XYZ file of C-alpha atoms in Angstrom:
669
model
C -53.058 -27.673 -44.571
C -55.497 -26.288 -42.005
C -54.951 -24.373 -38.792
C -53.916 -27.185 -36.477
C -50.413 -28.155 -35.399
C -50.172 -30.872 -38.042
C -49.539 -28.068 -40.559
C -46.062 -27.607 -39.038
C -44.979 -31.031 -40.230
C -46.159 -30.159 -43.758
C -43.911 -27.098 -44.066
C -40.880 -28.931 -45.550
C -43.095 -30.078 -48.454
C -44.771 -26.713 -48.994
C -44.455 -25.800 -52.681
C -43.686 -22.114 -52.057
C -40.970 -22.775 -49.498
C -39.465 -25.434 -51.774
C -39.396 -22.949 -54.641
C -37.760 -20.293 -52.418
C -35.003 -22.740 -51.452
C -34.790 -24.403 -54.863
C -32.343 -24.092 -57.762
C -34.404 -21.579 -59.760
C -33.693 -17.842 -59.312
C -36.774 -15.795 -58.451
C -36.922 -12.188 -59.545
C -37.932 -9.643 -56.931
C -40.788 -8.626 -59.258
C -42.174 -12.162 -59.539
C -45.848 -12.591 -58.410
C -44.541 -15.544 -56.379
C -43.733 -13.191 -53.496
C -47.390 -12.189 -53.097
C -48.216 -15.865 -52.773
C -45.370 -16.644 -50.389
C -46.151 -13.751 -48.064
C -49.911 -14.242 -47.793
C -50.192 -16.336 -44.663
C -51.664 -15.589 -41.264
C -50.362 -16.633 -37.889
C -49.762 -15.466 -34.354
C -46.073 -14.677 -33.879
C -44.498 -17.306 -31.607
C -43.501 -15.796 -28.271
C -41.651 -18.662 -26.604
C -38.710 -20.892 -27.357
C -40.742 -24.112 -27.387
C -42.940 -22.992 -30.294
C -39.948 -21.623 -32.170
C -38.100 -24.905 -31.682
C -40.984 -26.716 -33.396
C -40.891 -24.217 -36.245
C -37.106 -24.458 -36.686
C -37.115 -28.244 -36.657
C -39.852 -28.272 -39.305
C -38.109 -25.823 -41.622
C -34.455 -26.829 -41.162
C -34.418 -28.776 -44.436
C -35.702 -25.704 -46.286
C -33.006 -23.548 -44.679
C -30.232 -26.012 -45.493
C -31.388 -26.163 -49.088
C -31.377 -22.369 -49.327
C -27.849 -22.215 -47.841
C -26.727 -24.620 -50.586
C -28.604 -23.095 -53.536
C -28.498 -19.381 -52.682
C -24.983 -18.785 -54.132
C -26.460 -19.607 -57.561
C -29.986 -18.206 -57.177
C -29.583 -15.159 -54.922
C -33.113 -15.781 -53.635
C -32.252 -14.570 -50.120
C -31.256 -11.210 -51.600
C -34.468 -11.105 -53.651
C -36.569 -11.771 -50.539
C -34.775 -8.966 -48.695
C -35.310 -6.568 -51.616
C -39.009 -7.444 -51.608
C -39.155 -6.634 -47.891
C -37.257 -3.368 -48.364
C -39.619 -2.274 -51.136
C -42.677 -2.990 -48.977
C -41.390 -1.067 -45.964
C -41.219 2.203 -47.888
C -44.945 2.748 -47.406
C -45.245 1.298 -43.909
C -45.588 4.617 -42.081
C -48.385 5.757 -44.381
C -49.950 2.283 -44.185
C -50.036 2.511 -40.380
C -51.611 5.975 -40.486
C -54.218 4.809 -43.025
C -54.843 1.489 -41.223
C -53.742 -0.382 -44.374
C -53.503 -3.901 -42.996
C -52.386 -5.569 -46.226
C -49.070 -3.714 -46.566
C -48.194 -4.235 -42.912
C -49.307 -7.850 -42.981
C -47.135 -8.873 -45.930
C -44.140 -6.802 -44.801
C -44.335 -8.513 -41.411
C -44.499 -11.947 -43.013
C -41.470 -11.179 -45.183
C -39.501 -10.048 -42.143
C -40.557 -13.109 -40.155
C -39.211 -15.422 -42.887
C -35.990 -13.363 -43.129
C -35.504 -13.579 -39.355
C -35.991 -17.363 -39.288
C -33.596 -17.859 -42.214
C -31.055 -15.433 -40.814
C -30.887 -17.261 -37.491
C -30.021 -20.529 -39.235
C -27.470 -18.835 -41.509
C -25.710 -17.127 -38.582
C -25.497 -20.339 -36.566
C -23.854 -22.186 -39.471
C -21.388 -19.756 -41.013
C -18.981 -16.915 -40.330
C -19.889 -13.265 -40.809
C -17.758 -13.185 -43.963
C -19.709 -16.107 -45.451
C -22.980 -14.486 -44.392
C -21.974 -11.267 -46.127
C -21.386 -13.233 -49.351
C -24.898 -14.707 -49.162
C -26.273 -11.168 -49.068
C -24.409 -10.240 -52.248
C -25.204 -13.292 -54.381
C -27.558 -12.587 -57.257
C -28.262 -13.985 -60.705
C -25.710 -12.553 -63.134
C -26.562 -11.667 -66.689
C -23.834 -12.342 -69.306
C -21.270 -9.565 -69.300
C -22.384 -8.149 -65.907
C -19.565 -9.652 -63.811
C -17.486 -7.160 -61.895
C -20.331 -4.711 -61.326
C -20.563 -3.429 -57.784
C -23.288 -5.025 -55.622
C -25.387 -2.982 -53.252
C -24.706 -3.626 -49.570
C -27.904 -5.379 -48.545
C -26.772 -6.037 -44.961
C -26.332 -2.348 -44.189
C -29.519 -1.483 -46.048
C -31.515 -4.087 -44.122
C -30.047 -3.025 -40.762
C -30.801 0.621 -41.487
C -34.326 -0.274 -42.609
C -34.975 -2.235 -39.392
C -33.824 0.700 -37.262
C -35.983 3.121 -39.265
C -38.948 0.794 -38.841
C -38.451 0.687 -35.049
C -38.057 4.453 -34.594
C -40.510 5.759 -37.218
C -43.490 3.395 -37.339
C -46.100 4.357 -34.709
C -46.852 1.591 -32.215
C -50.448 0.494 -32.877
C -52.252 -2.818 -32.593
C -51.692 -3.470 -36.307
C -47.964 -2.575 -36.147
C -47.109 -4.308 -32.860
C -46.030 -7.569 -34.486
C -43.824 -6.008 -37.140
C -42.191 -3.750 -34.536
C -41.498 -6.814 -32.393
C -40.141 -8.684 -35.406
C -37.825 -5.796 -36.311
C -36.361 -5.728 -32.789
C -35.986 -9.521 -32.775
C -34.276 -9.520 -36.184
C -31.705 -7.003 -34.929
C -31.033 -9.313 -31.956
C -30.564 -12.198 -34.405
C -28.153 -10.100 -36.494
C -26.072 -9.493 -33.371
C -26.291 -13.126 -32.219
C -23.026 -13.988 -34.002
C -21.563 -13.479 -30.516
C -23.341 -16.585 -29.242
C -21.350 -18.764 -31.606
C -17.885 -17.522 -30.572
C -16.045 -18.500 -27.410
C -14.233 -15.165 -27.247
C -15.709 -11.672 -27.019
C -16.158 -10.288 -30.551
C -14.073 -7.159 -30.998
C -13.970 -7.084 -34.807
C -17.457 -7.648 -36.195
C -18.966 -6.706 -39.548
C -22.421 -6.228 -38.007
C -21.009 -4.090 -35.178
C -19.236 -1.917 -37.738
C -22.451 -1.340 -39.673
C -24.348 -0.388 -36.507
C -21.681 1.950 -35.127
C -20.691 3.661 -38.383
C -22.173 4.750 -41.667
C -25.889 4.968 -42.352
C -27.029 3.534 -38.993
C -25.038 5.948 -36.823
C -27.377 8.992 -37.140
C -30.224 6.904 -35.684
C -28.336 6.020 -32.475
C -30.118 8.322 -30.037
C -33.553 7.745 -31.603
C -33.109 3.974 -31.417
C -31.990 4.037 -27.768
C -34.843 6.381 -26.895
C -37.439 4.225 -28.676
C -36.191 1.038 -27.020
C -36.345 2.743 -23.617
C -39.885 3.926 -24.262
C -40.890 0.433 -25.384
C -39.610 -0.793 -22.009
C -41.366 2.030 -20.161
C -44.726 1.535 -21.874
C -44.846 -2.263 -21.349
C -47.431 -2.561 -24.123
C -48.988 -6.003 -24.098
C -49.534 -7.959 -27.273
C -52.793 -7.020 -28.972
C -55.482 -9.716 -29.089
C -54.510 -12.607 -31.398
C -55.444 -11.877 -34.996
C -55.362 -8.063 -34.655
C -52.409 -7.757 -37.019
C -53.876 -10.197 -39.566
C -55.416 -8.691 -42.691
C -59.146 -8.581 -42.028
C -61.965 -8.698 -44.529
C -63.940 -5.456 -44.800
C -67.631 -5.477 -43.954
C -68.479 -4.763 -47.594
C -66.622 -7.806 -48.854
C -63.173 -6.308 -49.019
C -62.787 -5.735 -52.744
C -60.067 -6.987 -55.083
C -57.095 -6.737 -52.696
C -58.778 -8.869 -50.097
C -59.770 -11.407 -52.759
C -56.159 -11.759 -53.884
C -54.840 -12.023 -50.333
C -57.398 -14.542 -49.140
C -57.063 -16.565 -52.320
C -53.315 -17.091 -52.149
C -53.319 -17.572 -48.370
C -54.562 -21.126 -48.865
C -51.342 -21.918 -50.702
C -48.924 -21.556 -47.799
C -49.472 -21.556 -44.028
C -53.220 -21.225 -44.060
C -54.021 -19.364 -40.855
C -50.876 -21.108 -39.602
C -50.803 -20.904 -35.821
C -48.376 -21.622 -33.051
C -50.556 -19.874 -30.524
C -53.759 -19.920 -32.484
C -55.328 -16.956 -34.248
C -58.443 -16.207 -32.277
C -57.412 -18.526 -29.464
C -57.205 -17.352 -25.883
C -53.777 -16.124 -24.789
C -52.098 -17.963 -21.963
C -52.019 -16.223 -18.556
C -48.238 -15.860 -18.853
C -48.532 -13.963 -22.137
C -51.344 -11.799 -20.809
C -49.070 -10.525 -18.063
C -46.012 -9.649 -20.128
C -44.984 -7.439 -23.003
C -42.874 -9.258 -25.601
C -41.970 -5.967 -27.284
C -40.827 -4.393 -24.003
C -38.791 -7.476 -23.145
C -37.118 -7.759 -26.555
C -36.487 -4.005 -26.703
C -34.722 -4.122 -23.340
C -32.597 -7.094 -24.414
C -31.599 -5.304 -27.633
C -30.767 -2.152 -25.674
C -28.503 -4.124 -23.315
C -26.789 -5.842 -26.252
C -26.145 -2.538 -28.037
C -24.891 -0.869 -24.858
C -22.382 -3.681 -24.306
C -20.892 -3.833 -27.798
C -17.146 -3.444 -27.555
C -15.764 -0.042 -28.514
C -14.455 0.387 -32.037
C -10.693 1.144 -32.348
C -11.351 4.732 -33.423
C -14.649 5.578 -31.686
C -16.420 4.640 -28.446
C -19.677 2.688 -28.571
C -22.291 5.321 -29.565
C -25.166 3.402 -27.939
C -23.342 3.369 -24.615
C -22.601 7.062 -25.091
C -26.322 7.723 -25.582
C -27.236 5.743 -22.446
C -24.594 7.591 -20.428
C -25.759 11.075 -21.384
C -29.531 11.279 -21.877
C -31.357 13.805 -19.690
C -34.765 14.412 -18.154
C -37.372 16.136 -20.332
C -37.598 18.772 -17.580
C -33.863 19.528 -17.831
C -33.398 22.691 -19.883
C -29.606 22.821 -19.780
C -27.795 22.675 -23.107
C -26.398 19.404 -24.438
C -22.648 18.986 -24.575
C -21.192 19.285 -28.059
C -18.872 16.394 -27.155
C -21.740 13.912 -27.348
C -23.907 14.032 -30.491
C -26.030 11.108 -29.283
C -27.607 12.736 -26.206
C -31.413 13.027 -25.974
C -34.186 13.640 -23.430
C -36.649 11.214 -21.871
C -39.278 11.391 -19.137
C -37.450 10.334 -15.965
C -40.626 9.928 -13.937
C -41.971 7.310 -16.374
C -38.584 5.598 -16.510
C -38.338 5.492 -12.709
C -41.838 3.988 -12.420
C -41.026 1.270 -14.968
C -37.734 0.439 -13.262
C -39.503 0.089 -9.894
C -42.164 -2.202 -11.345
C -39.910 -4.511 -13.389
C -37.091 -5.440 -10.986
C -38.120 -9.091 -10.840
C -36.357 -9.595 -14.176
C -32.573 -9.784 -14.529
C -32.577 -7.469 -17.512
C -34.440 -4.666 -15.704
C -32.011 -4.891 -12.769
C -29.070 -4.787 -15.179
C -30.544 -1.691 -16.866
C -30.967 -0.002 -13.472
C -27.347 -0.801 -12.628
C -26.123 0.648 -15.947
C -28.124 3.845 -15.532
C -27.052 4.428 -11.919
C -23.427 3.624 -12.667
C -23.017 5.373 -16.033
C -25.619 8.147 -16.258
C -25.079 10.848 -13.625
C -28.371 12.543 -14.601
C -30.375 9.419 -13.749
C -28.407 8.810 -10.553
C -29.006 12.368 -9.333
C -32.715 12.107 -10.138
C -33.143 8.739 -8.391
C -31.335 9.900 -5.238
C -33.589 12.974 -5.083
C -36.809 10.938 -5.132
C -38.942 11.051 -1.995
C -40.434 7.600 -2.696
C -37.133 5.718 -2.691
C -38.790 2.713 -1.066
C -40.511 1.898 -4.380
C -37.102 1.192 -5.896
C -35.213 -0.168 -2.886
C -37.836 -2.698 -1.749
C -37.760 -4.731 -5.016
C -33.956 -4.773 -4.835
C -34.087 -6.033 -1.234
C -36.582 -8.692 -2.256
C -34.106 -9.977 -4.883
C -31.435 -10.315 -2.183
C -33.867 -11.839 0.300
C -34.756 -14.606 -2.159
C -31.090 -15.233 -2.925
C -31.645 -18.996 -3.098
C -34.038 -18.539 -6.037
C -31.919 -16.046 -7.997
C -28.885 -16.598 -10.177
C -25.619 -15.174 -8.894
C -25.466 -12.430 -11.562
C -28.857 -11.047 -10.525
C -27.806 -11.024 -6.876
C -24.545 -9.234 -7.731
C -26.357 -6.565 -9.734
C -28.838 -5.942 -6.899
C -26.025 -5.727 -4.368
C -23.949 -3.348 -6.510
C -27.008 -1.119 -6.944
C -27.264 -0.874 -3.137
C -23.548 -0.129 -2.928
C -23.896 2.699 -5.471
C -26.892 4.141 -3.626
C -25.141 3.975 -0.237
C -22.283 6.086 -1.566
C -24.663 9.033 -1.075
C -25.041 10.344 2.505
C -28.474 11.840 1.875
C -29.718 8.391 0.802
C -28.243 6.864 3.976
C -30.086 9.433 6.106
C -33.404 9.381 4.267
C -33.900 5.600 4.314
C -34.123 5.700 8.129
C -36.965 8.220 7.876
C -39.148 5.977 5.685
C -41.360 3.786 7.886
C -42.718 0.579 6.359
C -45.692 -1.470 7.525
C -46.092 -5.263 7.373
C -43.307 -6.532 5.104
C -45.005 -9.792 4.133
C -42.112 -11.342 2.189
C -39.751 -11.167 5.184
C -40.453 -14.519 6.850
C -37.914 -14.755 9.708
C -39.860 -12.411 11.910
C -43.115 -10.442 11.772
C -42.191 -6.842 10.977
C -45.278 -4.745 11.635
C -43.325 -1.499 11.512
C -39.705 -0.906 10.550
C -37.661 1.753 8.792
C -36.394 1.131 5.272
C -32.850 1.542 6.604
C -33.277 -1.158 9.253
C -34.847 -3.510 6.701
C -31.927 -2.918 4.345
C -29.505 -3.842 7.144
C -31.473 -7.015 7.930
C -31.487 -8.177 4.302
C -27.793 -7.439 3.716
C -26.834 -9.291 6.931
C -28.988 -12.227 5.864
C -27.171 -12.254 2.507
C -23.813 -12.317 4.298
C -24.914 -15.225 6.489
C -26.234 -17.134 3.469
C -22.924 -16.552 1.712
C -20.941 -17.763 4.736
C -22.791 -21.083 4.835
C -23.385 -21.706 1.113
C -21.471 -19.911 -1.628
C -18.513 -18.509 0.361
C -17.893 -15.832 -2.231
C -15.398 -13.224 -1.034
C -16.622 -10.689 -3.629
C -20.192 -10.915 -2.303
C -18.949 -10.565 1.289
C -16.905 -7.508 0.453
C -19.753 -5.682 -1.276
C -22.269 -6.476 1.464
C -19.919 -5.162 4.139
C -19.046 -2.123 1.998
C -22.743 -1.170 1.773
C -23.148 -1.521 5.554
C -19.968 0.481 6.129
C -21.198 3.307 3.889
C -24.421 3.471 5.901
C -22.927 3.027 9.372
C -22.252 6.682 10.217
C -25.888 7.496 9.343
C -27.595 4.662 11.257
C -30.678 6.159 12.925
C -33.235 4.607 15.289
C -32.219 1.075 14.402
C -34.995 -1.443 14.898
C -34.222 -3.716 17.859
C -34.177 -6.755 15.570
C -31.737 -5.057 13.175
C -29.455 -4.206 16.108
C -29.641 -7.807 17.347
C -28.758 -9.149 13.889
C -25.666 -6.927 13.664
C -24.361 -8.365 16.938
C -25.498 -11.894 15.968
C -23.469 -11.658 12.774
C -20.446 -10.647 14.808
C -21.104 -13.617 17.102
C -21.166 -15.955 14.097
C -17.903 -14.513 12.806
C -16.342 -14.854 16.252
C -17.256 -18.549 16.464
C -15.907 -19.124 12.969
C -12.669 -17.360 13.936
C -12.272 -19.564 17.020
C -12.945 -22.711 14.999
C -10.375 -21.868 12.315
C -7.867 -20.899 15.017
C -8.392 -24.222 16.778
C -8.010 -26.158 13.514
C -4.797 -24.278 12.743
C -3.411 -25.100 16.209
C -4.289 -28.798 15.941
C -2.845 -28.953 12.456
C 0.389 -27.395 13.658
C 0.675 -29.930 16.503
C 0.071 -32.773 14.078
C 2.741 -31.523 11.704
C 5.300 -31.480 14.519
C 4.728 -35.179 15.195
C 4.600 -36.198 11.518
C 6.708 -34.669 8.783
C 4.964 -36.603 5.987
C 1.498 -34.975 5.961
C 1.136 -31.562 4.219
C 0.045 -28.642 6.386
C -3.385 -27.179 5.365
C -3.355 -23.463 4.615
C -5.322 -22.274 7.638
C -3.347 -19.028 7.699
C -5.184 -17.782 4.600
C -8.597 -18.728 6.050
C -7.694 -16.993 9.290
C -6.584 -13.877 7.436
C -9.878 -13.668 5.509
C -12.067 -14.131 8.591
C -10.037 -11.547 10.516
C -10.493 -9.030 7.678
C -14.273 -9.528 7.895
C -14.256 -9.241 11.705
C -12.193 -6.066 11.465
C -14.730 -4.586 9.061
C -17.644 -5.495 11.345
C -15.904 -3.832 14.284
C -15.314 -0.728 12.153
C -19.030 -0.629 11.224
C -20.089 -0.865 14.893
C -17.458 1.706 15.870
C -18.579 4.109 13.115
C -22.160 3.976 14.384
C -21.098 4.528 18.015
C -18.822 7.471 17.260
C -21.204 9.234 14.841
C -24.718 8.470 16.050
C -24.587 6.831 19.474
C -27.482 8.872 20.861
C -29.684 7.834 17.885
C -29.226 4.085 18.426
C -30.074 2.875 21.956
C -31.101 -0.538 20.586
C -27.596 -1.157 19.217
C -26.017 -0.211 22.577
C -28.506 -2.538 24.320
C -27.553 -5.439 21.995
C -23.868 -4.632 22.484
C -24.205 -4.759 26.281
C -26.276 -7.932 26.162
C -23.493 -9.727 24.240
C -20.528 -7.887 25.791
C -18.657 -11.144 26.462
C -18.208 -11.639 22.696
C -15.763 -8.755 22.527
C -13.468 -9.806 25.377
C -11.189 -11.958 23.239
C -10.589 -9.168 20.721
C -9.655 -6.483 23.258
C -5.957 -7.396 23.275
C -5.755 -8.931 19.807
C -3.126 -7.011 17.783
C -5.370 -6.876 14.683
C -8.283 -5.296 16.544
C -6.763 -3.520 19.546
C -7.100 0.008 18.123
C -10.680 -0.313 16.908
C -11.727 -2.030 20.154
C -10.828 1.026 22.254
C -14.080 2.885 21.508
C -16.273 -0.210 21.740
C -14.658 -1.163 25.038
C -15.143 2.384 26.347
C -18.866 2.355 25.450
C -19.386 -1.071 27.025
C -17.596 -0.027 30.230
C -19.392 3.334 30.461
C -22.921 1.948 30.083
C -22.222 -1.185 32.145
C -21.192 1.077 35.039
C -24.382 3.142 34.764
C -26.531 0.000 34.714
C -24.774 -1.372 37.813
C -25.468 1.881 39.628
C -29.166 1.612 38.711
C -29.507 -1.719 40.485
C -30.375 -5.301 39.534
C -33.349 -6.828 37.645
C -34.020 -3.854 35.424
C -36.767 -4.075 32.808
C -35.944 -3.674 29.112
C -37.699 -0.313 29.106
C -35.656 0.884 32.098
C -32.366 -0.284 30.512
C -33.194 1.609 27.304
C -34.043 4.712 29.331
C -30.663 4.543 31.119
C -28.900 4.082 27.757
C -30.651 7.150 26.310
C -29.683 9.243 29.322
C -26.117 7.933 29.230
C -25.745 8.685 25.509
C -26.237 12.383 26.322
C -23.812 12.252 29.269
C -20.979 10.374 27.513
C -18.200 12.872 26.642
C -17.769 12.655 22.854
C -14.119 13.710 23.054
C -13.299 10.439 24.834
C -14.134 8.501 21.663
C -11.204 8.187 19.286
C -11.858 9.441 15.741
C -11.195 7.074 12.849
C -11.246 7.847 9.085
C -14.762 7.843 7.641
C -15.798 4.540 6.128
C -16.510 5.125 2.440
C -16.447 2.517 -0.303
C -17.137 3.166 -3.978
C -18.075 0.654 -6.603
C -15.344 0.381 -9.222
C -16.079 -1.554 -12.393
C -13.437 -3.996 -13.554
C -11.020 -2.831 -16.239
C -12.589 -5.250 -18.764
C -16.231 -5.438 -17.687
C -17.297 -6.880 -21.049
C -15.789 -10.219 -19.968
C -18.600 -10.364 -17.399
C -21.379 -8.309 -18.944
C -21.423 -9.585 -22.536
C -21.840 -13.279 -21.584
C -24.366 -12.192 -18.943
C -26.455 -10.231 -21.451
C -26.441 -13.091 -23.941
C -27.406 -15.569 -21.224
C -30.448 -13.356 -20.612
C -31.259 -13.402 -24.327
C -30.867 -17.156 -24.419
C -33.114 -17.723 -21.404
C -35.730 -15.097 -22.238
C -39.290 -16.392 -22.487
C -39.834 -14.516 -25.760
C -36.383 -15.047 -27.258
C -35.751 -17.148 -30.319
C -34.972 -20.809 -29.876
C -31.198 -21.375 -29.767
C -29.819 -24.880 -30.191
C -27.687 -25.598 -27.081
C -25.212 -27.587 -29.197
C -24.299 -24.466 -31.167
C -23.773 -22.061 -28.274
C -20.116 -21.213 -27.605
C -20.014 -18.014 -25.528
C -21.378 -19.307 -22.231
C -22.202 -22.614 -20.580
C -25.834 -23.483 -20.017
C -25.667 -22.945 -16.240
C -24.038 -19.501 -16.397
C -27.340 -17.651 -16.441
């Protein structure tokens, strides 16, 4: 067969695969399994390679689906794998490559078969395939062991108990991937699965005690970002003394199946993309998100979500609540560092959202950090490159900002962090700006993009809510940030005038012709006036709470004072305009007294002096602007399809045939 790609086309005719999928039952003690499992390859880490593999082996899988009810060979293969995993921990400690090598190969075959089975049958039919076995005369009616639960429990034990070494990396990755495949039944249903056999196994029974350890291990896999070891590390290697009998057996039978079968090439150079990523970290994070978003069982809440909601810092010595048996401790500093570094991926942003929203321990820790810019800057970069991101990623980034801005100490501290040379911000050279001013600039840019492109009211609302939460704590706004606030108001004002003019013309036309339907400009006008009202409240909040800290905003307000004339007597804005009008009148008067042709520096000096002189009691007090993020009543309708779209599109996910996918359309991710 050889090591080149032509060996893939030979797989359907391979004698060992044909025997596995044939009509003859194979005992779990048959020497055949040693022959079947003695092949060497680099685990595929992209969908393209896995597509080639699936297309080459689909005939074998179909044959096994047809013959397995009589042979029970799938069950025998699983039993062989289960028997070989019993010594895996000792094998890893003793550097026993052979045990790990063959156990990995068994699991790889199981995973490939399982994916085909799940895509072609219901969970009930799948469960039957796990119970089929050759029956001896007179043995009918005996109770079969539950291989699905045993396999699931074994995979979890493998993930949490086997130390992560170069020789165990591939089998750890395969165990995580196989659990994802087990849960992938969701992909083949249009509705959210609420009654699932696999979910029941994972949330009850033998798997339940491993909940916290599994969540913790998956988090640490994400934190560590361990790259794949060099190709061939996990393959059974010949000893320098010749290797002895075991090596002779292994190398002898290896020629019978996928001889050094490669999809990446054992010993070949890894691609730059693979060198820069960690397949295990990526798959672990995807599995964690899937588990956390399983729907609650009728009698118990999702234990994996409970674990994510309650874990604490390793430095936290307070006692765990007896109400949550799944709580554990993890190093928050390492977690924070990983979250800061990985925000370019959807799944890392979704994890950050979940932790901030659901785990009060993490949220408190993050808000207490003195290097908040390390987390906020990647989030702002996601929003800045909104054109290149999918809408879900943008929403998650925006909601994270909204959650953070609910905290007043965050809103104060971000104006104290001074940044130098923000290279990714292209509209203007920013040699020095506060994190708070940059946040304002990016959020305003997102609003303007939304106004001209997507026109999504939800996005508008959340952007404005974040600005409103910050407004009372605006400090030393950068002159460009102040200009952009007023420019946004100018844009909204022009849009308001345009819609108003269209409504007037439409009304005149309807009076002269009773046949044409009247467009619903009233709704458009109502929406734009709500946004204008919110912008005026944001400006007013800054003026009433921190006027003396923001001379640049007053300067921009005075420079564009004509914009506000039309709203002074408008019934929707009359109350909120009182303070803004007072500030404009007060500072305009002081500037007139100072004379004509004043320099920018002189105007700012007069504004600073006037801010001290302006009687604060003349400004009317309004309720504090505070908006909280509230998750929808049925968030799974959004999050479950989103998570599975991430699995589908992941660079190291299994290949999924688009024709079979039911849960989400191909453009949803």
